[in-house]
PDB file of C-alpha atoms and ligand atoms in Angstrom:
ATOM      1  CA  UNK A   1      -3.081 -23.375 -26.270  1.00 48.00           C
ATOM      2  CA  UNK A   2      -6.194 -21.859 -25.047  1.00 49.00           C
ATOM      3  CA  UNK A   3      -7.471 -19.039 -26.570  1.00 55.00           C
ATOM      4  CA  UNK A   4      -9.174 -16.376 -24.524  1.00 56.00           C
ATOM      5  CA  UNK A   5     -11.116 -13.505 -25.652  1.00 60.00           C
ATOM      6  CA  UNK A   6     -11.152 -10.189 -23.599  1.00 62.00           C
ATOM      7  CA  UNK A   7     -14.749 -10.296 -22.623  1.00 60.00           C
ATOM      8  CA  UNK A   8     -13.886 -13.735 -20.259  1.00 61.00           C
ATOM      9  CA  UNK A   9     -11.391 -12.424 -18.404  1.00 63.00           C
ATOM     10  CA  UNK A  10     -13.649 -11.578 -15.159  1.00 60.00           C
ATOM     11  CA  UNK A  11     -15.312 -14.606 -15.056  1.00 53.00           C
ATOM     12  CA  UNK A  12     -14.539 -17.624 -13.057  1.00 61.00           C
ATOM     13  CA  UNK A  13     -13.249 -19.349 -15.917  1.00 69.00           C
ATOM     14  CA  UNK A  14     -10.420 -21.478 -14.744  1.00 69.00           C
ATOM     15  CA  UNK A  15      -8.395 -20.784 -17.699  1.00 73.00           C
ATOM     16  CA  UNK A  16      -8.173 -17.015 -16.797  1.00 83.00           C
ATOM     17  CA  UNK A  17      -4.783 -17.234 -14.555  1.00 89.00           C
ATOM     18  CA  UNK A  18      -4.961 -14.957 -11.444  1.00 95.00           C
ATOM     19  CA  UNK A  19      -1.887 -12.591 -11.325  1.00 97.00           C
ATOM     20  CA  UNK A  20      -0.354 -10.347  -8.885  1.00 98.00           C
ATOM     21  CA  UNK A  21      -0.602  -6.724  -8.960  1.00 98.00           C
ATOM     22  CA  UNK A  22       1.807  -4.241  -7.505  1.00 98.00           C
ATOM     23  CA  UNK A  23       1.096  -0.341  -7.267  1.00 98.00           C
ATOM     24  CA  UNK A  24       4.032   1.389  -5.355  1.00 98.00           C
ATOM     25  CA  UNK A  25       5.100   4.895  -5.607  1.00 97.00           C
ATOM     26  CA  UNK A  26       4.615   8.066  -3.320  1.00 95.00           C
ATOM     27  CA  UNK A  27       2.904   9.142  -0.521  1.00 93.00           C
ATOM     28  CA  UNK A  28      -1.015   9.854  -1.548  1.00 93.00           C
ATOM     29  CA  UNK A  29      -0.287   9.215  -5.171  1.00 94.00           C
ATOM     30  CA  UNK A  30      -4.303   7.242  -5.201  1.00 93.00           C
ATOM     31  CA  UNK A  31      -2.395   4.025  -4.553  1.00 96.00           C
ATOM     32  CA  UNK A  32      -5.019   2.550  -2.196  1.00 95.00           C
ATOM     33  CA  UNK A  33      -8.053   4.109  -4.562  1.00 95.00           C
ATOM     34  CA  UNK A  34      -6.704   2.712  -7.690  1.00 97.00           C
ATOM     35  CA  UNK A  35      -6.220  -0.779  -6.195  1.00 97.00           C
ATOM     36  CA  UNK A  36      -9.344  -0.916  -4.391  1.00 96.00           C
ATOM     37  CA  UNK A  37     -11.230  -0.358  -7.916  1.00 95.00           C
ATOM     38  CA  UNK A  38      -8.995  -3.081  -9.223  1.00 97.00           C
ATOM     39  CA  UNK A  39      -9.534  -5.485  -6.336  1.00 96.00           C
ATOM     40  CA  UNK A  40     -13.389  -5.186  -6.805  1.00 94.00           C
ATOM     41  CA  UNK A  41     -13.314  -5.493 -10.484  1.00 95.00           C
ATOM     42  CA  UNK A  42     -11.248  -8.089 -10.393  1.00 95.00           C
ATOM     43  CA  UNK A  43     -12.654 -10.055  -7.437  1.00 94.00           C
ATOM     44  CA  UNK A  44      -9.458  -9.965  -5.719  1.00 96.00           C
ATOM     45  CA  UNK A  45      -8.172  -9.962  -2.515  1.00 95.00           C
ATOM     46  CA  UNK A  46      -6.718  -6.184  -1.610  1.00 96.00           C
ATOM     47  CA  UNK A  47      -3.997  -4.890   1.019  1.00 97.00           C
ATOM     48  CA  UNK A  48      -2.643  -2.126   1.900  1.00 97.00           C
ATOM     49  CA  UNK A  49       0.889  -2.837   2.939  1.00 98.00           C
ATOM     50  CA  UNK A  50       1.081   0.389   4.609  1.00 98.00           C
ATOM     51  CA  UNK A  51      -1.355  -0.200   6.990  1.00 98.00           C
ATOM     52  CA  UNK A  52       0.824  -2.962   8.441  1.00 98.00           C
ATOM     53  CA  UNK A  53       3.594  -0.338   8.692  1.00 98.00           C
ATOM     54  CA  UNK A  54       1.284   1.882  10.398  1.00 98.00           C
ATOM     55  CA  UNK A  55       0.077  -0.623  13.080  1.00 98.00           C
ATOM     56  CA  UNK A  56       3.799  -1.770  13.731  1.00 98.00           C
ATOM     57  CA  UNK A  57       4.273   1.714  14.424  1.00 98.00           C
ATOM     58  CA  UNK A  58       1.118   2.434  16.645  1.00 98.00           C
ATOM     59  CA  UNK A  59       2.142  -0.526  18.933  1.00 98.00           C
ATOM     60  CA  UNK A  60       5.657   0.866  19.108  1.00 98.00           C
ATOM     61  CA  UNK A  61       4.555   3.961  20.246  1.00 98.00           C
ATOM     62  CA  UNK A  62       1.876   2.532  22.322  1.00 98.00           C
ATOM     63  CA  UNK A  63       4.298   0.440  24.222  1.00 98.00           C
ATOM     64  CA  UNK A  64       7.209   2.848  23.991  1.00 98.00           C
ATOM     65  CA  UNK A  65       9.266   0.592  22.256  1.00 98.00           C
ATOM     66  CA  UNK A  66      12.899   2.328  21.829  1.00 97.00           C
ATOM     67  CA  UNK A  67      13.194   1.773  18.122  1.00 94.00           C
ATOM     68  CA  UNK A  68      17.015   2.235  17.974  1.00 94.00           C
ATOM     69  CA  UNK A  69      17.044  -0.646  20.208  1.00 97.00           C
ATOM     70  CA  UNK A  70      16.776  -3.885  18.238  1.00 96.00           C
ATOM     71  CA  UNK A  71      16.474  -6.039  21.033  1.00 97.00           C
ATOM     72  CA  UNK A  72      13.417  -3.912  22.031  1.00 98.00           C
ATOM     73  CA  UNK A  73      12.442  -4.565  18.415  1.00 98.00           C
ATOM     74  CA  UNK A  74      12.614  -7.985  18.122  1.00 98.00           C
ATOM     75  CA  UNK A  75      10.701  -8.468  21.098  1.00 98.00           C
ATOM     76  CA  UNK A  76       8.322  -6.068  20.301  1.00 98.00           C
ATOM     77  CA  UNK A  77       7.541  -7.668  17.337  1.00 98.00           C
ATOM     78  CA  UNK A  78       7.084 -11.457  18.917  1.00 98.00           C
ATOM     79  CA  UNK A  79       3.890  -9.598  20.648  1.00 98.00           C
ATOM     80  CA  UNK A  80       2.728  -8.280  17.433  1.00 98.00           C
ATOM     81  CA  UNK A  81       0.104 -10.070  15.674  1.00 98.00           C
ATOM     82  CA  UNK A  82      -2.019  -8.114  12.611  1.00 98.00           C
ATOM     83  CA  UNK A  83      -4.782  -9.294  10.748  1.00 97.00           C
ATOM     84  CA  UNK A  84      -6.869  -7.406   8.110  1.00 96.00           C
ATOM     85  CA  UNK A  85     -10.830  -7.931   8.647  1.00 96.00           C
ATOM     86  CA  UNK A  86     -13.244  -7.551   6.048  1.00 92.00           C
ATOM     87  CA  UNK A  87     -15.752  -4.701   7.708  1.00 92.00           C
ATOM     88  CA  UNK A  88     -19.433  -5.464   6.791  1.00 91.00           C
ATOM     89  CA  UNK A  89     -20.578  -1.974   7.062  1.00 90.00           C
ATOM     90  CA  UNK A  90     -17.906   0.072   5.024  1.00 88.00           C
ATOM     91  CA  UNK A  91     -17.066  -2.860   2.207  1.00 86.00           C
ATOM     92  CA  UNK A  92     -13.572  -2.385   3.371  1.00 89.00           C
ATOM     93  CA  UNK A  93     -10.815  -4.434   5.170  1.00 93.00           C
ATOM     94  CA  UNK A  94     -10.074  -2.732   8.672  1.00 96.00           C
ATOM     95  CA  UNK A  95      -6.551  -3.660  10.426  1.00 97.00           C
ATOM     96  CA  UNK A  96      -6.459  -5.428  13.690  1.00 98.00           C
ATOM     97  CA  UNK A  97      -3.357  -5.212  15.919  1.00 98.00           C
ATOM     98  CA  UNK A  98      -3.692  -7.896  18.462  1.00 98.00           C
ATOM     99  CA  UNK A  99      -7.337  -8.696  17.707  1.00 97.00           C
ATOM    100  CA  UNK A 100      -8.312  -4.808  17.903  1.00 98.00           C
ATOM    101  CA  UNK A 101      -9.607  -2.446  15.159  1.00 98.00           C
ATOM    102  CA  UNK A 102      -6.850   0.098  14.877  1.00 98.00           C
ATOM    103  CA  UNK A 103      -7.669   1.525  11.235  1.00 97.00           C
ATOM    104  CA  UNK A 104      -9.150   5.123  12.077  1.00 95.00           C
ATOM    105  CA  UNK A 105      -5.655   5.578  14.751  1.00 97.00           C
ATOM    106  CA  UNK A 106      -3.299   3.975  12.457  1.00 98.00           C
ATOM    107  CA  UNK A 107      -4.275   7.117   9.990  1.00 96.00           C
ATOM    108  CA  UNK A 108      -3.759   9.458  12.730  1.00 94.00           C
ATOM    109  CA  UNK A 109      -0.906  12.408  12.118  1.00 93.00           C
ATOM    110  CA  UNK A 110       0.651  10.743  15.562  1.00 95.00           C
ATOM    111  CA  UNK A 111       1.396   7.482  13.284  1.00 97.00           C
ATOM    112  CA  UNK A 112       2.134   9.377  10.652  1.00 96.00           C
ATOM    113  CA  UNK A 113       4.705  11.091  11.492  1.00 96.00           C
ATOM    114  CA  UNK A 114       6.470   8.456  13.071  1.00 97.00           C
ATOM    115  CA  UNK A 115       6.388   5.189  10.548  1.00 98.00           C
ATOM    116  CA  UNK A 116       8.950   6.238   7.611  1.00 97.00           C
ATOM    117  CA  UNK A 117      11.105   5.713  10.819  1.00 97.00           C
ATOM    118  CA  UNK A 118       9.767   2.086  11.973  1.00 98.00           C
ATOM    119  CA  UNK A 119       9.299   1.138   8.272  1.00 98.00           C
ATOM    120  CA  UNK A 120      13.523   1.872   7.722  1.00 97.00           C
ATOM    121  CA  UNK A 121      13.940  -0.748  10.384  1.00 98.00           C
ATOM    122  CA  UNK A 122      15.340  -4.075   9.048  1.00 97.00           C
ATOM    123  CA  UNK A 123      13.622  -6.377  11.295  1.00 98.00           C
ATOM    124  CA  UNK A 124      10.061  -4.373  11.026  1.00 98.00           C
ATOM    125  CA  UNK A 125      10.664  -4.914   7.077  1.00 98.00           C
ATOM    126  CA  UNK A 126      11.686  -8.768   7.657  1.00 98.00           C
ATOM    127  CA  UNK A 127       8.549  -9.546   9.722  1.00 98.00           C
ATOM    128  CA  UNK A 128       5.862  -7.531   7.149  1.00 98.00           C
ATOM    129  CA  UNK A 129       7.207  -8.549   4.104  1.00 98.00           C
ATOM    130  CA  UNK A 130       6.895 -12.444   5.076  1.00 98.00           C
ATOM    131  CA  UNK A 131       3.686 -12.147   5.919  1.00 97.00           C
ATOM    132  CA  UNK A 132       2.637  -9.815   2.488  1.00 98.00           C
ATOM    133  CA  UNK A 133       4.600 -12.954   0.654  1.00 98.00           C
ATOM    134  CA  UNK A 134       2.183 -15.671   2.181  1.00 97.00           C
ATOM    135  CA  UNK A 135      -0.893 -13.605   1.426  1.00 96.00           C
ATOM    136  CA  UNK A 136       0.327 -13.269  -2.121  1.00 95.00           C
ATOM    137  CA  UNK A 137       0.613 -17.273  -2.800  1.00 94.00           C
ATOM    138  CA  UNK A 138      -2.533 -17.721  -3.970  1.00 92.00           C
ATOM    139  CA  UNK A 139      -2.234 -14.904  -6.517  1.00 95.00           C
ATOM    140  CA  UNK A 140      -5.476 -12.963  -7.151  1.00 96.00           C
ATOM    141  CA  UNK A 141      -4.040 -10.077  -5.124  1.00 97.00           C
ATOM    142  CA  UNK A 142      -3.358  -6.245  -5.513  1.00 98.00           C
ATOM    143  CA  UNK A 143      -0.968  -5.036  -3.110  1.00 98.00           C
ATOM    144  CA  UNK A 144       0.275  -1.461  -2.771  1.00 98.00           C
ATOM    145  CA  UNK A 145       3.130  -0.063  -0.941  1.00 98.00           C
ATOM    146  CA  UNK A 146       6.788   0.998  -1.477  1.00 97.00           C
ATOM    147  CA  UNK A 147       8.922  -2.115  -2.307  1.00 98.00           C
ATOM    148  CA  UNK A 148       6.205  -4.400  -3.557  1.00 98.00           C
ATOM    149  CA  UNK A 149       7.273  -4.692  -7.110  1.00 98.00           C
ATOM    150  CA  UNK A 150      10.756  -4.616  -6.022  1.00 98.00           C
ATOM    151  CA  UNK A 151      10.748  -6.425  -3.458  1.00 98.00           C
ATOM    152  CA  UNK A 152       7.754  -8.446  -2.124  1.00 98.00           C
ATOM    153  CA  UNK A 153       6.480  -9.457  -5.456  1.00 98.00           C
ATOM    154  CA  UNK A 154       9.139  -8.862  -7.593  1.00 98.00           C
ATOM    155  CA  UNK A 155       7.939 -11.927 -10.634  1.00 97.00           C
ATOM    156  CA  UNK A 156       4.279  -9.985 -10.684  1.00 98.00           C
ATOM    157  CA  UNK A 157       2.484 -10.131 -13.709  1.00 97.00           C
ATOM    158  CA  UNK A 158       1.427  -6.609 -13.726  1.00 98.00           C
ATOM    159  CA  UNK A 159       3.469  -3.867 -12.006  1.00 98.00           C
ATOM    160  CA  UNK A 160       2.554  -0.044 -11.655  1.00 98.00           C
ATOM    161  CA  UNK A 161       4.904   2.481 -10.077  1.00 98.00           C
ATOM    162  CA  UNK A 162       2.242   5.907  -9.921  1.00 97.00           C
ATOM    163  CA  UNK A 163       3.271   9.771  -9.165  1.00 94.00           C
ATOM    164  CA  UNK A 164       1.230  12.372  -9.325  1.00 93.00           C
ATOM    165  CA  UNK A 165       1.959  16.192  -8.809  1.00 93.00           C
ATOM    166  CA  UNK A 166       3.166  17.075  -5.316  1.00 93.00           C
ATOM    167  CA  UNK A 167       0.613  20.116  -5.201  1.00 94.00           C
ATOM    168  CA  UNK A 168      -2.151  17.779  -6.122  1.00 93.00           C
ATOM    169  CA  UNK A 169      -0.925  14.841  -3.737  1.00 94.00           C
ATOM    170  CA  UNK A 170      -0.956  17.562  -0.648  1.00 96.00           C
ATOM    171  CA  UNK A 171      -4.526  18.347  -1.352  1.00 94.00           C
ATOM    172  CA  UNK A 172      -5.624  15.160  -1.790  1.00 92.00           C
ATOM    173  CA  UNK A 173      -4.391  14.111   1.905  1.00 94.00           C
ATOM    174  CA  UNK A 174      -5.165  17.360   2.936  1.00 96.00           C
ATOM    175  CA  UNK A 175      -8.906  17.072   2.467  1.00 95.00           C
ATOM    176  CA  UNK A 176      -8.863  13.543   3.421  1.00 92.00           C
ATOM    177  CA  UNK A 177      -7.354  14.532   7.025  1.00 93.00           C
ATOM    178  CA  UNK A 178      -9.594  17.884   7.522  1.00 95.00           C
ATOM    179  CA  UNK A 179     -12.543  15.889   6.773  1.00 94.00           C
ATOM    180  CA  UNK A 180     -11.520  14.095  10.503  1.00 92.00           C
ATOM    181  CA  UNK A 181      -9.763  16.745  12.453  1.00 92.00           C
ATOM    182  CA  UNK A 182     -10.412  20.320  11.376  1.00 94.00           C
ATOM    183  CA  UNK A 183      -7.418  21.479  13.387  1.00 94.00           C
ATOM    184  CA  UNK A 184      -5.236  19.993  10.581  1.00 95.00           C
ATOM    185  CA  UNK A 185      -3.058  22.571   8.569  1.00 96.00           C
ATOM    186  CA  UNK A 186      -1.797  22.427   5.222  1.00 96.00           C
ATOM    187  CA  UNK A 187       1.587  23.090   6.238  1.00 96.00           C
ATOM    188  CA  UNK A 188       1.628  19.969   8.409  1.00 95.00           C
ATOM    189  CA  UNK A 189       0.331  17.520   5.998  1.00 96.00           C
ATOM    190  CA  UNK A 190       2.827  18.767   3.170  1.00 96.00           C
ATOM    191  CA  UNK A 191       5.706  18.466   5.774  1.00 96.00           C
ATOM    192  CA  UNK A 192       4.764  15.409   6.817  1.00 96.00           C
ATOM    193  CA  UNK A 193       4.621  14.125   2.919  1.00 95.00           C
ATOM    194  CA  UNK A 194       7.826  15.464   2.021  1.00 95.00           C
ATOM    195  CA  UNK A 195       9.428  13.824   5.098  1.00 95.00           C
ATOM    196  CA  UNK A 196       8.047  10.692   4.647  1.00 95.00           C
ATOM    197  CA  UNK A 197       8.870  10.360   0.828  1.00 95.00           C
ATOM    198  CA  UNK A 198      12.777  11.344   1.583  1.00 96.00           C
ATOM    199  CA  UNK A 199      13.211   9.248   4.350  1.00 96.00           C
ATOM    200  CA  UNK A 200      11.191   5.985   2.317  1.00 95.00           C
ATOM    201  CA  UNK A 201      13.408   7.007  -0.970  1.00 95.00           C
ATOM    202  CA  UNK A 202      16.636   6.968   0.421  1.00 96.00           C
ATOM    203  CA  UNK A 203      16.563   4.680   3.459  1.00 96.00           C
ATOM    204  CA  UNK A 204      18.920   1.821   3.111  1.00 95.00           C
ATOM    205  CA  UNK A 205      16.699  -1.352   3.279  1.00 96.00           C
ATOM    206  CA  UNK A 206      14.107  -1.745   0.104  1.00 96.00           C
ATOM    207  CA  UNK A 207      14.053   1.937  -0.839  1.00 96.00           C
ATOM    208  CA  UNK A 208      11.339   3.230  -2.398  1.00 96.00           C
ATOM    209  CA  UNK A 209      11.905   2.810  -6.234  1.00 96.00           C
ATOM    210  CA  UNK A 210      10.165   2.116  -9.814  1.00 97.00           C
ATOM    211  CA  UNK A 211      10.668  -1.684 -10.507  1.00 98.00           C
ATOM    212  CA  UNK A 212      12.239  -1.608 -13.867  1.00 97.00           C
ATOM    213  CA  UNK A 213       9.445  -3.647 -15.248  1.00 97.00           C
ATOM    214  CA  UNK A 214       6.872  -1.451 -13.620  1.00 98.00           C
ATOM    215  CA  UNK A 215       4.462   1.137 -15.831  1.00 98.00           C
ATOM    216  CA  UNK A 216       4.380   4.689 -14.679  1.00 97.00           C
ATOM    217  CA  UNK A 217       0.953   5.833 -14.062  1.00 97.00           C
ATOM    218  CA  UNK A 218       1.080   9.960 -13.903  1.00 94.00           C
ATOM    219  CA  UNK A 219      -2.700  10.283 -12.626  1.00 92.00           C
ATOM    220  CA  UNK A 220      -2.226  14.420 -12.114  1.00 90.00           C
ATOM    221  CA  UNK A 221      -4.565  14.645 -14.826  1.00 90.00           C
ATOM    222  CA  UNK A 222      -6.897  12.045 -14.694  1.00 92.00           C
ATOM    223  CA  UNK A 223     -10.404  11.212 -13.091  1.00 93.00           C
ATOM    224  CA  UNK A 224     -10.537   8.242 -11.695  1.00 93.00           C
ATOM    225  CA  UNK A 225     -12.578   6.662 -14.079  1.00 95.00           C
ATOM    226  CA  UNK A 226     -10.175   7.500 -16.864  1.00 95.00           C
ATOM    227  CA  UNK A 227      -7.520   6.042 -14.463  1.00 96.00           C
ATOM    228  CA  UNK A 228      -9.262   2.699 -13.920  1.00 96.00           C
ATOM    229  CA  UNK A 229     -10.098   2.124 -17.441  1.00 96.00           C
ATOM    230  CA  UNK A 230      -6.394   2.564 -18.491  1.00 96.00           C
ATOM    231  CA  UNK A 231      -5.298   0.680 -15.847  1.00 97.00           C
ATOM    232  CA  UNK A 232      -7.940  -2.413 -17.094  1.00 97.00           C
ATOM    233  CA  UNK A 233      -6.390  -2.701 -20.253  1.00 97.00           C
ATOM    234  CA  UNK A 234      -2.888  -3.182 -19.118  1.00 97.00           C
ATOM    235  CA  UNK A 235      -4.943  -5.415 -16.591  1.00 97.00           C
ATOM    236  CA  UNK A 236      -5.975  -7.439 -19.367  1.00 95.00           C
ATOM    237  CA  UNK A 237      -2.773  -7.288 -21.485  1.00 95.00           C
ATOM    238  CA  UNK A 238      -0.873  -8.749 -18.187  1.00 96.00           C
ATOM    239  CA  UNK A 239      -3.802 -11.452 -17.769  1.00 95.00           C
ATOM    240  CA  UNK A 240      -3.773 -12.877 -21.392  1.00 92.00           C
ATOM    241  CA  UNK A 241      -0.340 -12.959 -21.479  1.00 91.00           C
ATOM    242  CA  UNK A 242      -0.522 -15.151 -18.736  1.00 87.00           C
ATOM    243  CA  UNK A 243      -2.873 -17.255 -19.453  1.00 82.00           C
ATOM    244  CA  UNK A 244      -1.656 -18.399 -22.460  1.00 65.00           C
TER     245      UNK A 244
HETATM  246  O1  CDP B   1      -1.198   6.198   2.273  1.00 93.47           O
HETATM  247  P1  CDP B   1       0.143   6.860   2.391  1.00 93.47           P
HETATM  248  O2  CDP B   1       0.676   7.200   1.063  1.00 93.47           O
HETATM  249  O3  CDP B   1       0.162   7.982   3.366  1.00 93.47           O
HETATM  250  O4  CDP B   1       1.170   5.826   3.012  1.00 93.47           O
HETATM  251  P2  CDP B   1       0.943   4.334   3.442  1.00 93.47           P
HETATM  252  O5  CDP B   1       0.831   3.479   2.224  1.00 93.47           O
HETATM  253  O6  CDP B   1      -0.097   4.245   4.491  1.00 93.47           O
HETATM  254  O7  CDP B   1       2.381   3.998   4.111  1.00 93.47           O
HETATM  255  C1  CDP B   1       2.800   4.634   5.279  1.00 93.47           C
HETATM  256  C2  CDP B   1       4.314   4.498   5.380  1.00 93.47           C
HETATM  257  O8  CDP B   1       4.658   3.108   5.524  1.00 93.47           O
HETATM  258  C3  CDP B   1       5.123   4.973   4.194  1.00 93.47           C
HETATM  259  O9  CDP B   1       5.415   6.364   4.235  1.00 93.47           O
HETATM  260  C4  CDP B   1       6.392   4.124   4.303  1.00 93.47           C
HETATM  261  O10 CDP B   1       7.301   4.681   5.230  1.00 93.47           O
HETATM  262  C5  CDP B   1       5.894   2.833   4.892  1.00 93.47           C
HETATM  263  N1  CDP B   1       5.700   1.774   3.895  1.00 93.47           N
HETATM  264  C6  CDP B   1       6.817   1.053   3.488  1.00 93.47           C
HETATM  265  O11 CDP B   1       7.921   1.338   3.915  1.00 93.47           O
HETATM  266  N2  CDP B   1       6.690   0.005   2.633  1.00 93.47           N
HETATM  267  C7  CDP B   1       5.487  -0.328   2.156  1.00 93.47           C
HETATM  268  N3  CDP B   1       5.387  -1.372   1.354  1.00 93.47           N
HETATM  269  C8  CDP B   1       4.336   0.415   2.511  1.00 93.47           C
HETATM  270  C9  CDP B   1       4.474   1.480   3.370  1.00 93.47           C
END
């Protein structure tokens, strides 16, 4: 048995096993925040399975795919290729739908107000969630989403399902959208979040749900340091159990 002490566990030592890491829960819970602090700690790979759901739904709109139509799916979706670039200026990965950068439309209120729709759709699901699988091989990966502890990953080491106080969540995507169109109400974001939440908890396919192995992270009350250092030690629980 090797024994590993805490302070190792970032380093490249190939006795440290890379796990998986699965944040689901609500709409503007922090999901994305949280595991972008986790990816860089960690040195692992991030994505945001959302965005995929986004661009699906940006070329469907684009192309005026009828979504009830799932011949019109299916071949919408041969014609669909998405990548996630690593963007040299912001740090970040930006999504590319067929080769171009899509990530500022894909956040657009256009998108969102149409993907809890695309993202019920069985093939849409089929053809994201087998490409999230092959990214996830290698391990060394946070992913966050909706079904990702149930569903995409559902042996991950280390699963979090996170809420956080519908007031608070509104604000937080509030100021995010203002910040890039200052004809954005309040109203229309908390619509929008409400909507999307119902339709992605109760759709019929991979519902959104808490993976019964997966820790509930209320972050209503927490800064985002005191978040990330909580979140490290069940990190490092999940990591030595592991790799032992
Ligand atoms: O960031 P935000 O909370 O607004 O949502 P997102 O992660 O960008 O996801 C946008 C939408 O994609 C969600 O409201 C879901 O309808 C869908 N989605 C999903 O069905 N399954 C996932 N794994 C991720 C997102």
């Amino acid at each position: 048995m090797v024994i590993i002490h805490r302070d190792h566990l970032h380093t490249q030592n190939p006795d440290v096993k890379k796990i998986i890491i699965t944040i689901d829960g609500y709409s503007s819970c922090g999901k994305s925040t949280l595991a972008k602090q986790l990816a860089a700690k960690l040195n692992y790979l991030y994505i945001d399975s959302g965005a995929m759901y986004r661009a699906i739904t940006l070329y469907f709109i684009q192309q005026r795919v009828e979504w009830n139509d799932s011949v019109q799916v299916k071949n919408a979706l041969e014609n669909i290729s998405l990548e996630f670039i690593h963007n040299q200026i912001s740090g970040q990965s930006d999504m590319f739908l067929n080769g171009e950068n899509v990530e500022q439309m894909i956040r657009e209120m256009l998108v969102a107000e149409r993907v809890s729709e695309v993202a019920a759709i069985r093939e849409v699901r089929e053809f994201a969630v087998a490409q999230q699988q092959k990214m996830g091989a290698q391990k060394g990966i946070v992913m966050d989403g909706r079904d990702i502890g149930t569903v995409v990953f559902p042996h991950a080491e280390l699963k979090i399902f996170m809420t956080a106080d519908p007031a608070i969540r509104v604000e937080r995507r509030f100021k995010e959208l203002y910040a890039k169109n200052p004809n954005i109400t309040l109203h229309e974001v908390k619509e929008n979040l409400e909507l999307r939440d119902y339709i992605d908890a109760n759709r019929e396919i991979s519902p959104l749900r808490k993976a019964e192995d997966a820790i509930i992270l209320d972050n209503s009350q927490l800064n985002l340091q005191e978040q990330l250092d909580l979140v490290m030690q069940w990190v490092e629980d999940a990591i030595m159990a592991h790799s032992s």
